[in-house]
mmCIF file of C-alpha atoms in Angstrom:
data_model
loop_
_atom_site.group_PDB
_atom_site.id
_atom_site.type_symbol
_atom_site.label_atom_id
_atom_site.label_comp_id
_atom_site.label_asym_id
_atom_site.label_seq_id
_atom_site.Cartn_x
_atom_site.Cartn_y
_atom_site.Cartn_z
ATOM 1 C CA MET A 1 62.615 230.944 19.961
ATOM 2 C CA ARG A 2 65.322 233.014 21.632
ATOM 3 C CA LYS A 3 66.641 235.046 18.713
ATOM 4 C CA ASP A 4 68.950 237.002 21.021
ATOM 5 C CA ARG A 5 70.730 233.824 22.098
ATOM 6 C CA ILE A 6 70.936 232.524 18.529
ATOM 7 C CA GLU A 7 72.482 235.839 17.484
ATOM 8 C CA LYS A 8 75.143 235.490 20.186
ATOM 9 C CA LEU A 9 75.846 231.965 18.969
ATOM 10 C CA LEU A 10 76.254 233.132 15.374
ATOM 11 C CA ASN A 11 78.664 235.874 16.462
ATOM 12 C CA LYS A 12 80.811 233.364 18.344
ATOM 13 C CA MET A 13 80.695 230.960 15.409
ATOM 14 C CA ALA A 14 81.946 233.662 13.050
ATOM 15 C CA LYS A 15 84.848 234.454 15.387
ATOM 16 C CA ASN A 16 85.772 230.765 15.442
ATOM 17 C CA ASN A 17 85.532 230.253 11.675
ATOM 18 C CA ILE A 18 82.441 228.054 11.934
ATOM 19 C CA TYR A 19 80.045 228.899 9.128
ATOM 20 C CA GLN A 20 77.223 226.481 9.998
ATOM 21 C CA ALA A 21 76.200 224.312 12.925
ATOM 22 C CA ILE A 22 74.007 221.431 14.051
ATOM 23 C CA ILE A 23 72.575 221.574 17.590
ATOM 24 C CA SER A 24 70.997 218.424 18.978
ATOM 25 C CA SER A 25 71.114 218.161 22.777
ATOM 26 C CA PRO A 26 67.723 218.788 24.464
ATOM 27 C CA PRO A 27 69.224 221.234 27.030
ATOM 28 C CA SER A 28 70.876 223.332 24.313
ATOM 29 C CA LEU A 29 67.780 223.173 22.120
ATOM 30 C CA TYR A 30 65.786 224.462 25.075
ATOM 31 C CA TYR A 31 68.306 227.265 25.601
ATOM 32 C CA PHE A 32 67.878 228.491 22.022
ATOM 33 C CA LEU A 33 64.210 227.615 21.414
ATOM 34 C CA ASN A 34 62.563 227.924 24.841
ATOM 35 C CA GLU A 35 60.938 224.549 24.227
ATOM 36 C CA TRP A 36 61.927 221.098 25.448
ATOM 37 C CA PHE A 37 62.048 218.136 23.079
ATOM 38 C CA GLU A 38 62.582 214.431 23.768
ATOM 39 C CA PRO A 39 62.916 213.052 20.229
ATOM 40 C CA GLY A 40 63.755 209.482 21.197
ATOM 41 C CA GLU A 41 65.288 207.658 18.248
ATOM 42 C CA ARG A 42 64.181 210.250 15.686
ATOM 43 C CA LEU A 43 66.422 212.992 14.342
ATOM 44 C CA LEU A 44 65.689 216.445 15.744
ATOM 45 C CA VAL A 45 68.235 219.208 15.191
ATOM 46 C CA LEU A 46 68.519 222.958 14.942
ATOM 47 C CA PHE A 47 70.549 224.034 11.908
ATOM 48 C CA VAL A 48 71.996 227.546 11.777
ATOM 49 C CA ASN A 49 74.545 229.359 9.668
ATOM 50 C CA THR A 50 76.205 232.744 9.839
ATOM 51 C CA SER A 51 74.272 233.919 6.787
ATOM 52 C CA GLY A 52 71.244 233.973 9.081
ATOM 53 C CA GLU A 53 69.530 230.714 8.197
ATOM 54 C CA VAL A 54 67.772 229.072 11.153
ATOM 55 C CA LYS A 55 65.898 225.799 10.637
ATOM 56 C CA LEU A 56 64.486 223.294 13.089
ATOM 57 C CA LEU A 57 64.335 219.848 11.481
ATOM 58 C CA VAL A 58 61.720 217.829 13.337
ATOM 59 C CA ASN A 59 59.517 214.799 12.796
ATOM 60 C CA GLU A 60 55.886 215.706 12.179
ATOM 61 C CA LEU A 61 54.882 213.700 15.265
ATOM 62 C CA PHE A 62 56.235 216.439 17.520
ATOM 63 C CA PRO A 63 54.236 219.625 18.087
ATOM 64 C CA VAL A 64 56.321 222.809 17.995
ATOM 65 C CA ASN A 65 55.066 225.927 19.757
ATOM 66 C CA THR A 66 57.924 228.420 19.790
ATOM 67 C CA VAL A 67 59.312 228.266 16.249
ATOM 68 C CA GLU A 68 57.724 230.105 13.337
ATOM 69 C CA GLU A 69 56.685 228.159 10.238
ATOM 70 C CA GLU A 70 59.402 229.746 8.124
ATOM 71 C CA ASN A 71 62.006 228.253 10.464
ATOM 72 C CA LEU A 72 60.466 224.767 10.532
ATOM 73 C CA ILE A 73 61.181 221.739 8.379
ATOM 74 C CA LYS A 74 58.929 218.799 9.238
ATOM 75 C CA TYR A 75 59.508 215.314 7.913
ATOM 76 C CA SER A 76 57.529 212.083 8.010
ATOM 77 C CA ASP A 77 58.671 208.604 8.964
ATOM 78 C CA SER A 78 58.779 207.712 5.271
ATOM 79 C CA GLU A 79 61.461 210.351 4.609
ATOM 80 C CA ASP A 80 65.194 210.306 5.314
ATOM 81 C CA PRO A 81 65.872 213.316 7.575
ATOM 82 C CA LEU A 82 69.627 213.114 6.984
ATOM 83 C CA LYS A 83 69.112 213.754 3.283
ATOM 84 C CA ILE A 84 66.967 216.765 4.149
ATOM 85 C CA LEU A 85 69.632 217.992 6.572
ATOM 86 C CA SER A 86 72.378 217.486 3.991
ATOM 87 C CA SER A 87 70.513 219.748 1.575
ATOM 88 C CA LEU A 88 70.893 222.631 4.055
ATOM 89 C CA ILE A 89 74.636 222.190 4.463
ATOM 90 C CA GLU A 90 77.196 224.006 2.347
ATOM 91 C CA LYS A 91 79.588 221.154 1.742
ATOM 92 C CA ASP A 92 82.908 222.992 1.616
ATOM 93 C CA LYS A 93 82.382 225.224 4.659
ATOM 94 C CA PRO A 94 83.258 224.394 8.294
ATOM 95 C CA ILE A 95 80.376 222.965 10.292
ATOM 96 C CA GLY A 96 80.122 222.845 14.080
ATOM 97 C CA ILE A 97 78.699 219.690 15.626
ATOM 98 C CA ASP A 98 77.118 219.480 19.061
ATOM 99 C CA GLY A 99 79.208 216.965 21.006
ATOM 100 C CA SER A 100 76.143 215.033 22.171
ATOM 101 C CA TRP A 101 74.881 214.276 18.655
ATOM 102 C CA GLU A 102 74.497 210.539 18.224
ATOM 103 C CA THR A 103 77.277 208.858 16.272
ATOM 104 C CA ARG A 104 74.814 207.011 14.035
ATOM 105 C CA PHE A 105 73.488 210.329 12.735
ATOM 106 C CA LEU A 106 76.927 211.865 12.279
ATOM 107 C CA LEU A 107 78.260 208.819 10.425
ATOM 108 C CA GLY A 108 75.144 208.765 8.267
ATOM 109 C CA LEU A 109 75.654 212.411 7.356
ATOM 110 C CA MET A 110 79.317 211.751 6.571
ATOM 111 C CA ASP A 111 78.260 208.991 4.185
ATOM 112 C CA ILE A 112 76.136 211.522 2.293
ATOM 113 C CA ILE A 113 78.671 214.365 2.371
ATOM 114 C CA LYS A 114 82.257 213.203 1.980
ATOM 115 C CA ASP A 115 85.123 215.108 3.635
ATOM 116 C CA LEU A 116 82.785 217.211 5.756
ATOM 117 C CA PRO A 117 84.936 219.882 7.519
ATOM 118 C CA LEU A 118 83.841 219.221 11.115
ATOM 119 C CA LYS A 119 84.429 221.454 14.139
ATOM 120 C CA GLN A 120 83.507 221.166 17.818
ATOM 121 C CA LEU A 121 80.515 223.355 18.679
ATOM 122 C CA SER A 122 79.981 222.326 22.309
ATOM 123 C CA PRO A 123 82.666 224.621 23.809
ATOM 124 C CA ILE A 124 80.995 227.638 22.204
ATOM 125 C CA ILE A 125 77.542 226.681 23.480
ATOM 126 C CA SER A 126 78.977 225.969 26.936
ATOM 127 C CA GLU A 127 80.494 229.458 27.037
ATOM 128 C CA LEU A 128 77.129 231.003 26.207
ATOM 129 C CA ARG A 129 75.206 228.943 28.745
ATOM 130 C CA MET A 130 77.842 229.522 31.434
ATOM 131 C CA VAL A 131 76.733 233.135 31.983
ATOM 132 C CA LYS A 132 73.059 233.345 32.912
ATOM 133 C CA ASP A 133 70.813 236.195 31.796
ATOM 134 C CA VAL A 134 68.242 237.891 34.043
ATOM 135 C CA ASP A 135 65.505 235.409 33.107
ATOM 136 C CA GLU A 136 67.694 232.439 33.953
ATOM 137 C CA ILE A 137 68.842 233.962 37.232
ATOM 138 C CA ALA A 138 65.219 234.397 38.327
ATOM 139 C CA LEU A 139 64.502 230.755 37.479
ATOM 140 C CA MET A 140 67.593 229.584 39.354
ATOM 141 C CA ARG A 141 66.589 231.569 42.438
ATOM 142 C CA SER A 142 63.139 229.988 42.325
ATOM 143 C CA SER A 143 64.526 226.469 41.981
ATOM 144 C CA SER A 144 66.966 227.027 44.853
ATOM 145 C CA LEU A 145 64.271 228.383 47.159
ATOM 146 C CA LEU A 146 62.191 225.289 46.463
ATOM 147 C CA ASN A 147 65.217 223.194 47.410
ATOM 148 C CA ASP A 148 65.488 225.098 50.698
ATOM 149 C CA SER A 149 61.873 224.357 51.526
ATOM 150 C CA ALA A 150 62.291 220.688 50.682
ATOM 151 C CA MET A 151 65.490 220.340 52.729
ATOM 152 C CA GLU A 152 63.705 221.635 55.819
ATOM 153 C CA LYS A 153 60.996 218.986 55.420
ATOM 154 C CA VAL A 154 63.502 216.221 54.701
ATOM 155 C CA ILE A 155 65.561 216.894 57.822
ATOM 156 C CA GLU A 156 62.364 216.690 59.889
ATOM 157 C CA LEU A 157 61.945 213.103 58.617
ATOM 158 C CA VAL A 158 65.393 211.880 59.663
ATOM 159 C CA SER A 159 64.918 209.053 62.182
ATOM 160 C CA GLU A 160 66.294 205.633 63.082
ATOM 161 C CA MET A 161 63.198 204.049 61.496
ATOM 162 C CA LEU A 162 63.812 205.408 57.987
ATOM 163 C CA PRO A 163 66.491 203.649 55.874
ATOM 164 C CA GLU A 164 68.560 205.622 53.375
ATOM 165 C CA LYS A 165 66.537 204.310 50.416
ATOM 166 C CA TYR A 166 63.227 205.400 51.904
ATOM 167 C CA LEU A 167 64.487 208.850 52.784
ATOM 168 C CA ALA A 168 65.714 209.213 49.194
ATOM 169 C CA LYS A 169 62.222 208.305 47.971
ATOM 170 C CA ALA A 170 60.721 210.777 50.428
ATOM 171 C CA ILE A 171 62.915 213.520 48.951
ATOM 172 C CA LYS A 172 61.409 212.888 45.516
ATOM 173 C CA ASN A 173 57.882 212.924 46.920
ATOM 174 C CA ILE A 174 58.499 216.170 48.789
ATOM 175 C CA PHE A 175 59.856 217.837 45.654
ATOM 176 C CA GLU A 176 56.753 216.790 43.746
ATOM 177 C CA ARG A 177 54.444 218.160 46.447
ATOM 178 C CA GLU A 178 56.428 221.414 46.550
ATOM 179 C CA GLY A 179 55.858 221.954 42.821
ATOM 180 C CA ALA A 180 59.110 220.741 41.268
ATOM 181 C CA ASN A 181 59.093 219.183 37.809
ATOM 182 C CA GLY A 182 61.452 216.439 38.955
ATOM 183 C CA VAL A 183 64.839 215.869 40.550
ATOM 184 C CA SER A 184 68.009 217.231 38.967
ATOM 185 C CA PHE A 185 69.859 214.057 40.017
ATOM 186 C CA GLU A 186 69.146 210.998 42.128
ATOM 187 C CA PRO A 187 69.262 212.115 45.778
ATOM 188 C CA ILE A 188 72.358 211.124 47.728
ATOM 189 C CA VAL A 189 71.447 209.963 51.227
ATOM 190 C CA GLY A 190 74.180 208.517 53.409
ATOM 191 C CA TYR A 191 74.307 207.426 57.038
ATOM 192 C CA GLY A 192 77.362 206.782 59.178
ATOM 193 C CA GLN A 193 80.362 205.287 57.382
ATOM 194 C CA ASN A 194 78.483 205.425 54.073
ATOM 195 C CA THR A 195 79.013 209.187 54.015
ATOM 196 C CA ALA A 196 82.716 208.590 53.328
ATOM 197 C CA ASN A 197 81.680 207.849 49.718
ATOM 198 C CA PRO A 198 80.976 211.252 48.085
ATOM 199 C CA HIS A 199 78.513 209.707 45.599
ATOM 200 C CA HIS A 200 77.059 207.001 47.811
ATOM 201 C CA MET A 201 73.957 205.258 46.456
ATOM 202 C CA PRO A 202 71.261 204.885 49.138
ATOM 203 C CA THR A 203 70.917 201.432 50.703
ATOM 204 C CA ASN A 204 68.734 199.813 53.359
ATOM 205 C CA ALA A 205 71.091 201.099 56.054
ATOM 206 C CA LYS A 206 69.427 202.555 59.138
ATOM 207 C CA LEU A 207 70.635 205.237 61.508
ATOM 208 C CA LYS A 208 72.535 204.536 64.688
ATOM 209 C CA ASP A 209 73.162 206.928 67.540
ATOM 210 C CA GLY A 210 76.036 209.268 66.719
ATOM 211 C CA ASP A 211 75.796 208.764 62.950
ATOM 212 C CA VAL A 212 76.527 211.531 60.492
ATOM 213 C CA VAL A 213 73.780 212.104 57.883
ATOM 214 C CA LEU A 214 74.657 213.498 54.451
ATOM 215 C CA LEU A 215 71.863 214.828 52.215
ATOM 216 C CA ASP A 216 72.721 215.964 48.675
ATOM 217 C CA MET A 217 69.614 216.871 46.689
ATOM 218 C CA GLY A 218 68.313 219.071 43.920
ATOM 219 C CA CYS A 219 65.199 219.654 41.877
ATOM 220 C CA ILE A 220 64.183 220.886 38.449
ATOM 221 C CA LYS A 221 61.724 223.732 38.231
ATOM 222 C CA ASN A 222 60.827 225.284 34.886
ATOM 223 C CA TYR A 223 63.772 223.418 33.323
ATOM 224 C CA TYR A 224 66.393 224.878 35.682
ATOM 225 C CA CYS A 225 68.223 222.858 38.321
ATOM 226 C CA SER A 226 69.091 223.355 41.959
ATOM 227 C CA ASP A 227 71.719 221.571 44.047
ATOM 228 C CA MET A 228 72.455 221.665 47.776
ATOM 229 C CA THR A 229 74.134 219.466 50.383
ATOM 230 C CA ARG A 230 73.686 219.582 54.116
ATOM 231 C CA THR A 231 75.299 217.358 56.740
ATOM 232 C CA VAL A 232 73.670 216.821 60.135
ATOM 233 C CA PHE A 233 74.181 214.438 63.047
ATOM 234 C CA PHE A 234 71.850 211.881 64.610
ATOM 235 C CA GLY A 235 72.820 212.001 68.245
ATOM 236 C CA LYS A 236 76.152 213.143 69.631
ATOM 237 C CA PRO A 237 78.901 212.629 67.021
ATOM 238 C CA ILE A 238 82.478 211.590 67.691
ATOM 239 C CA GLU A 239 84.880 214.511 68.090
ATOM 240 C CA THR A 240 86.670 213.768 64.810
ATOM 241 C CA LEU A 241 83.505 214.261 62.759
ATOM 242 C CA LYS A 242 82.480 217.299 64.774
ATOM 243 C CA ASN A 243 85.881 218.855 64.091
ATOM 244 C CA ILE A 244 85.686 217.966 60.397
ATOM 245 C CA TYR A 245 82.283 219.629 60.141
ATOM 246 C CA HIS A 246 83.645 222.947 61.323
ATOM 247 C CA ILE A 247 86.639 222.689 58.973
ATOM 248 C CA VAL A 248 84.401 222.016 55.963
ATOM 249 C CA LEU A 249 82.034 224.821 56.950
ATOM 250 C CA GLU A 250 84.922 227.274 57.215
ATOM 251 C CA ALA A 251 86.265 226.134 53.822
ATOM 252 C CA ASN A 252 82.816 226.707 52.335
ATOM 253 C CA LEU A 253 82.573 230.197 53.844
ATOM 254 C CA LYS A 254 86.112 231.187 52.841
ATOM 255 C CA ALA A 255 85.546 230.105 49.233
ATOM 256 C CA ILE A 256 82.275 232.033 49.030
ATOM 257 C CA GLU A 257 83.874 235.127 50.551
ATOM 258 C CA LYS A 258 86.651 234.960 47.933
ATOM 259 C CA ILE A 259 84.314 234.988 44.913
ATOM 260 C CA LYS A 260 84.291 238.096 42.743
ATOM 261 C CA PRO A 261 84.523 238.900 39.027
ATOM 262 C CA GLY A 262 87.946 238.686 37.428
ATOM 263 C CA LEU A 263 89.334 235.815 39.489
ATOM 264 C CA LYS A 264 90.130 232.427 37.999
ATOM 265 C CA ALA A 265 87.859 229.567 39.039
ATOM 266 C CA SER A 266 91.006 227.753 40.175
ATOM 267 C CA GLU A 267 91.602 230.483 42.783
ATOM 268 C CA ILE A 268 88.279 229.656 44.434
ATOM 269 C CA ASP A 269 89.157 225.969 44.460
ATOM 270 C CA ALA A 270 92.534 226.805 45.992
ATOM 271 C CA THR A 271 90.922 228.852 48.760
ATOM 272 C CA ALA A 272 88.831 225.914 49.981
ATOM 273 C CA ARG A 273 91.515 223.307 49.301
ATOM 274 C CA ASN A 274 94.358 225.180 50.975
ATOM 275 C CA TYR A 275 92.330 225.688 54.132
ATOM 276 C CA ILE A 276 91.449 222.002 54.359
ATOM 277 C CA GLU A 277 95.097 221.085 53.681
ATOM 278 C CA SER A 278 96.210 223.455 56.452
ATOM 279 C CA LYS A 279 94.114 221.407 58.876
ATOM 280 C CA GLY A 280 95.744 218.155 57.784
ATOM 281 C CA TYR A 281 92.898 216.724 55.710
ATOM 282 C CA GLY A 282 93.987 217.655 52.192
ATOM 283 C CA LYS A 283 94.154 214.093 50.872
ATOM 284 C CA TYR A 284 90.599 213.480 52.064
ATOM 285 C CA PHE A 285 89.155 216.290 49.937
ATOM 286 C CA THR A 286 88.890 214.140 46.834
ATOM 287 C CA HIS A 287 86.888 216.201 44.329
ATOM 288 C CA ARG A 288 86.721 219.669 42.803
ATOM 289 C CA THR A 289 85.210 222.472 44.858
ATOM 290 C CA GLY A 290 82.269 223.066 42.546
ATOM 291 C CA HIS A 291 80.581 223.014 39.165
ATOM 292 C CA GLY A 292 78.255 225.186 37.152
ATOM 293 C CA VAL A 293 74.512 224.567 37.370
ATOM 294 C CA GLY A 294 71.730 225.655 35.032
ATOM 295 C CA ILE A 295 69.586 223.725 32.588
ATOM 296 C CA GLU A 296 71.879 220.820 33.422
ATOM 297 C CA ILE A 297 73.129 219.846 36.841
ATOM 298 C CA HIS A 298 76.765 219.855 35.701
ATOM 299 C CA GLU A 299 77.832 222.700 33.425
ATOM 300 C CA LYS A 300 80.740 225.090 33.075
ATOM 301 C CA PRO A 301 82.400 226.698 34.917
ATOM 302 C CA TYR A 302 84.103 223.933 36.887
ATOM 303 C CA ILE A 303 85.632 225.158 40.135
ATOM 304 C CA SER A 304 88.719 222.981 40.016
ATOM 305 C CA SER A 305 92.465 223.294 40.443
ATOM 306 C CA ASN A 306 93.096 223.386 36.683
ATOM 307 C CA SER A 307 90.212 225.644 35.611
ATOM 308 C CA GLU A 308 91.257 228.770 33.716
ATOM 309 C CA GLU A 309 87.714 230.189 33.536
ATOM 310 C CA ILE A 310 87.503 233.829 34.610
ATOM 311 C CA LEU A 311 84.598 234.521 36.955
ATOM 312 C CA THR A 312 81.995 236.752 35.315
ATOM 313 C CA PRO A 313 78.753 238.259 36.666
ATOM 314 C CA GLY A 314 75.907 235.886 35.861
ATOM 315 C CA MET A 315 77.813 232.662 36.459
ATOM 316 C CA ILE A 316 76.099 230.246 38.843
ATOM 317 C CA PHE A 317 78.011 227.372 40.391
ATOM 318 C CA SER A 318 78.248 225.217 43.483
ATOM 319 C CA ILE A 319 80.700 225.554 46.334
ATOM 320 C CA GLU A 320 80.896 222.119 47.961
ATOM 321 C CA PRO A 321 84.077 221.282 49.854
ATOM 322 C CA GLY A 322 84.132 217.961 51.664
ATOM 323 C CA ILE A 323 86.250 215.685 53.810
ATOM 324 C CA TYR A 324 85.755 211.913 53.606
ATOM 325 C CA LEU A 325 87.411 209.523 56.072
ATOM 326 C CA PRO A 326 87.121 205.854 54.996
ATOM 327 C CA GLY A 327 85.598 203.724 57.724
ATOM 328 C CA VAL A 328 84.558 206.792 59.708
ATOM 329 C CA GLY A 329 82.338 209.116 57.678
ATOM 330 C CA GLY A 330 82.277 212.258 55.613
ATOM 331 C CA VAL A 331 81.039 215.835 55.620
ATOM 332 C CA ARG A 332 80.074 217.989 52.641
ATOM 333 C CA ILE A 333 78.407 221.407 52.678
ATOM 334 C CA GLU A 334 77.175 222.769 49.363
ATOM 335 C CA ASP A 335 75.592 226.019 48.248
ATOM 336 C CA LEU A 336 74.814 227.542 44.874
ATOM 337 C CA VAL A 337 76.284 230.998 44.316
ATOM 338 C CA LEU A 338 75.664 233.684 41.712
ATOM 339 C CA VAL A 339 78.595 235.886 40.713
ATOM 340 C CA THR A 340 77.527 239.536 40.976
ATOM 341 C CA ASP A 341 79.226 242.785 39.971
ATOM 342 C CA ASN A 342 80.973 243.092 43.334
ATOM 343 C CA GLY A 343 81.080 239.581 44.754
ATOM 344 C CA CYS A 344 78.459 236.879 44.919
ATOM 345 C CA GLU A 345 74.970 236.023 46.130
ATOM 346 C CA VAL A 346 74.283 232.710 47.861
ATOM 347 C CA LEU A 347 71.103 231.292 46.349
ATOM 348 C CA ASN A 348 70.463 228.799 49.163
ATOM 349 C CA ARG A 349 68.923 230.079 52.362
ATOM 350 C CA TYR A 350 68.722 226.896 54.435
ATOM 351 C CA PRO A 351 71.061 227.158 57.463
ATOM 352 C CA LYS A 352 74.348 225.258 57.586
ATOM 353 C CA ASP A 353 75.014 225.567 61.310
ATOM 354 C CA PHE A 354 76.187 222.467 63.179
ATOM 355 C CA LEU A 355 72.979 220.511 63.852
ATOM 356 C CA VAL A 356 72.355 217.490 66.067
ATOM 357 C CA ILE A 357 68.946 215.854 65.659
#
C-alpha cells in the first residue's frame, strides 16, 4: 500500500470539502495499493476518510498481498458488501465517488443511505496521477524503451505479403517476446489510403508500391503504458505525402522544443497546430496534439486547444501531430515526453527520420 499517495489524496480531499471517499477503478486502486485487482462482478473498493481510516473491502476469493490486516475487510458471497460499506460511511458528511464506479453499486448504496451527499472524486485522483513520481518515471522509461525495440522489429517485417491484420498480430507477438505484459491498446496498422483514418482498424489490405504505412503501438510493462507512432513509406511516395511527412515532423519537433514547466498545455497544442495551419493543412489536423500516459493509455493532461493544465515536472504525455487527407493518406508522428525542471525529455529513442522501405 502506498501510504504516501493516500496521504496526498486525503490532503486534497480536505481542501475540497470531501470527508470520505470510495475508490473503485483498477488503475486507481493500483496507484494507491501497488496491487492490481480484477474483481469482475463483485464489489471491491478502497474506502478512506480524512480522519485517517483506510479500508479495502474485498471478497474473500481474492488474495491481497500489499494491504495489512487492519486495513482489510473481507466478505463472503453470502454477505451483502454494500451493507458492510454503508457501515463505514458517515451519513451526513460529503463523500467522493470514483467516476468509474458501477451504477448498480452506487444506486444500491443510495437505497441504503438516503440523501447521500455525493461529490466527484475522479478529478482529484486524476490530478494526483497526472504528475509521476520517480518510481513511475523509471517504469515509464522502461516501457518506452521496450516499445522502441519492438518498433524496430515491426518495421523490419513490413512487406507486400503481410496484410494490416497480420502485422497487427505480429506487433502483439513481438511485445510478448520482448517481455511486455500486454498491449496498452489495439495496434493501429494502416496502409495507403487507410492511413487517412487516425484510428483505422486493421483490415486484410496489402501494401502497394508507394504506400504510406502508419504504425501506432504501445505496450504495458509492470502496469505502465507506452505509446508511439511512426510513419514510413513502402516504395517512393507521392510528393504530397512526402511533403506532409516533413510538415508533421517539424510540428512534432517544434511542440517538443516548446515544452517547459509553467506553460499551459494549450500552448503546446497551439505550437503544433499553428505550424500545420501555416502550411495550409490546418483542417486536416483533426485531433488534439497529445494526451497523458501512465497506468492508463489516456490520462490527464490533455494537450488540446482548450486545456488549462499548467505543465509541471513529472508530467508524461504524448506529442502526436498528424495530417490526414481523405482518399490520399495520412501521417502521424508520436513521442512520449517527460516534463523536466528545465524543459522535457523524450522517452522514445526510435528514429523518426523520413524512411522509405
